[in-house]
Coordinates of C-alpha atoms in Angstrom, one line a residue:
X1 CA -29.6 12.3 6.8
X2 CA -26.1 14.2 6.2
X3 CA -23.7 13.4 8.9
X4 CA -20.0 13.5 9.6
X5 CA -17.8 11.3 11.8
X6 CA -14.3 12.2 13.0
X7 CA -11.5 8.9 13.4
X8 CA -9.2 8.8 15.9
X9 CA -6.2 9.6 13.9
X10 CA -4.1 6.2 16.0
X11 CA -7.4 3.4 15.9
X12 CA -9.2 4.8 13.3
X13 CA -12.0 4.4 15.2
X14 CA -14.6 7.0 15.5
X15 CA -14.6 9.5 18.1
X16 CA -17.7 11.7 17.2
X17 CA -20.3 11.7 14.6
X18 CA -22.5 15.0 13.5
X19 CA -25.5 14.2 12.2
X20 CA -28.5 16.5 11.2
X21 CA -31.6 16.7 8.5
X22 CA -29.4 19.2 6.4
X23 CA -26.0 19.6 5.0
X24 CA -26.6 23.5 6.8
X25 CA -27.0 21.9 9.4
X26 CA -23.9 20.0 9.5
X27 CA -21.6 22.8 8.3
X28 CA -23.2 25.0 11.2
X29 CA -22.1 22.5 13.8
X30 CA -18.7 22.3 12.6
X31 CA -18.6 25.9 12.8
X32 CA -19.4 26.2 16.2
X33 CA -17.1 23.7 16.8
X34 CA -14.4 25.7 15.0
X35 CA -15.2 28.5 16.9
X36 CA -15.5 26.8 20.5
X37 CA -12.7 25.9 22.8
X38 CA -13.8 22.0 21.6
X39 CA -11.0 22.7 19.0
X40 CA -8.3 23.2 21.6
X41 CA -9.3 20.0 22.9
X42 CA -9.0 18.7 19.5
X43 CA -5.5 20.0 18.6
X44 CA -4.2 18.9 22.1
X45 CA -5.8 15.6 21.5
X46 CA -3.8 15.5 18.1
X47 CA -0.6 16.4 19.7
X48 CA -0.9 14.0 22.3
X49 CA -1.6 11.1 19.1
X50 CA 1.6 12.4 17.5
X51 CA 3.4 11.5 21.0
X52 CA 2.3 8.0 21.2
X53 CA 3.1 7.0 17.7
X54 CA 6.6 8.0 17.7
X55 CA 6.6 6.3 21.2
X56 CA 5.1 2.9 19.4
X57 CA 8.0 3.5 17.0
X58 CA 10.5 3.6 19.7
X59 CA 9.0 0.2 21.3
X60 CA 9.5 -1.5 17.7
X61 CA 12.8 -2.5 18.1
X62 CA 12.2 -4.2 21.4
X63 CA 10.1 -6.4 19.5
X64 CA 12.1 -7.9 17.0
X65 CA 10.8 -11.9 17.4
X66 CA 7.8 -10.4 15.7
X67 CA 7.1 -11.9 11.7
X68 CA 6.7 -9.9 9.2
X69 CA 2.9 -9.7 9.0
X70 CA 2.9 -8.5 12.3
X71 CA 5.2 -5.8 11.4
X72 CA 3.7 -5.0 8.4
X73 CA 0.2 -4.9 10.4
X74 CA 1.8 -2.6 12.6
X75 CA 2.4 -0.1 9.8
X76 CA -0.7 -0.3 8.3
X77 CA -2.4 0.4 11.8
X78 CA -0.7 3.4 11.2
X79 CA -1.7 4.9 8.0
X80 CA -3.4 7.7 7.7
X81 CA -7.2 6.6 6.1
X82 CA -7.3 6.3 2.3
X83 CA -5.4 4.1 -0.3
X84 CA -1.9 3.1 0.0
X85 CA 0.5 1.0 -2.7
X86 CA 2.8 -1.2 -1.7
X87 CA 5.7 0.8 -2.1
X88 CA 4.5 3.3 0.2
X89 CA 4.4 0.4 2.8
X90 CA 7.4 -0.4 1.7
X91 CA 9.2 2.9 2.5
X92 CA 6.8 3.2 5.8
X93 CA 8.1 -0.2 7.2
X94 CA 11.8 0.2 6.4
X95 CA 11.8 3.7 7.8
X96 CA 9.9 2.2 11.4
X97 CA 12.2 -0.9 11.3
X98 CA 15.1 0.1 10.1
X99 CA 15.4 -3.2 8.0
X100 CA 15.2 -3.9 4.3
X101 CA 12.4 -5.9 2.7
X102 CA 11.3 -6.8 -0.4
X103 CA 8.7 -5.6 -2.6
X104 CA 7.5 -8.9 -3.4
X105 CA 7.6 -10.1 0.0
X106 CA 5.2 -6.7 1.0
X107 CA 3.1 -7.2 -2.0
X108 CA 2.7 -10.9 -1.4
X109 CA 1.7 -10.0 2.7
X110 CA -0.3 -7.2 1.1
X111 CA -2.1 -9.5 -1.0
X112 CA -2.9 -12.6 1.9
X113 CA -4.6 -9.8 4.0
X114 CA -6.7 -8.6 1.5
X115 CA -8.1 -12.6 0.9
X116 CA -8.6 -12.2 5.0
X117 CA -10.8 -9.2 4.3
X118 CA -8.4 -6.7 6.3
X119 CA -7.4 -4.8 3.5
X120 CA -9.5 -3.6 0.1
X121 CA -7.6 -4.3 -2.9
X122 CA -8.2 -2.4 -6.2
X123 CA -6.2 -2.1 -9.7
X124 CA -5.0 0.7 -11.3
X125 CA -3.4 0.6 -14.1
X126 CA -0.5 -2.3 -13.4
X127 CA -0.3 -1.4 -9.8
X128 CA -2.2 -2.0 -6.9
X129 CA -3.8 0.3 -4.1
X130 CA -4.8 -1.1 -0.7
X131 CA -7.5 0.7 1.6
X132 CA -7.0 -1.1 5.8
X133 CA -10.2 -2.2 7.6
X134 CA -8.9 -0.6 10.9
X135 CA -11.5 -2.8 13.0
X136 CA -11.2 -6.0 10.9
X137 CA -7.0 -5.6 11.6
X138 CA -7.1 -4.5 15.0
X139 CA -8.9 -8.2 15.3
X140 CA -6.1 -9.8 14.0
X141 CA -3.3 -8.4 16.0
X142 CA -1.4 -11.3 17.7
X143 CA -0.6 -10.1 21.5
X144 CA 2.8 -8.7 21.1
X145 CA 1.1 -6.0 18.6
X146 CA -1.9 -5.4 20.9
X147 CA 1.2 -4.8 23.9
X148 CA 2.9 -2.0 21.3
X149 CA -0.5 -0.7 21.2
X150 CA -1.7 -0.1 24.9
X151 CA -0.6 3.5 26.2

């Protein structure tokens, strides 16, 4: 049975799930949805996500006795669902921390995650591309993550 679920765009956990016997079926129910005022909810819900990550990003610096993983966590609590290389972690945590790391030291982090099961490694080519278990790392925040995360 065909079905759709829409993330929230911050947890990445699911907020709604279509499901019906048809692909029609679906595509009709996304329609109405289009077409309803259930999309201004949407887009206001959206706006309001795009608020509280720059306000997590604000809160970062008060947090600077956290370790790398934990920043590096942060960030990838953060990306958008897909696969990610290390470099663009890389850029994403020294743009939110305003601090230089190391490629090495991400890809080595990177790589200790992905043996915890928190992050999906694959190769391609000489590089590699890492897909985040949102549930599996929201388990493994420490407490000063799981503050930067409560509203």
């Amino acid at each position: 049975m065909p079905k759709v679920t829409f993330n929230d765009p911050v947890t990445g956990k699911p907020l709604m799930t279509l499901e019906d016997k048809t692909a029609n079926g679906i595509k009709k129910l996304i329609e109405q949805i289009e077409n309803s005022s259930f999309k201004e909810i949407l887009d206001k819900y959206r706006d309001s996500s795009k608020v509280a990550k720059s306000k997590t990003q604000e809160n970062v610096t008060q947090f600077s006795n956290l370790t790398v993983v934990d920043k590096i966590k942060m960030i990838l609590n953060e990306l958008v669902i897909g696969w990610h290389t290390s470099t663009e972690i890389k850029e994403e945590y020294e743009r939110v921390f305003k601090e230089e790391i190391k490629q090495q030291t991400i890809s080595t982090n990177l790589l200790r995650l992905s043996k915890h099961e928190i992050l999906e490694r694959r190769r391609i080519g000489k590089m590699y591309e890492y897909r985040v278990d949102k549930e599996r790392l929201r388990e493994s925040f420490s407490d000063e993550i799981l503050l930067l995360s409560e509203p």
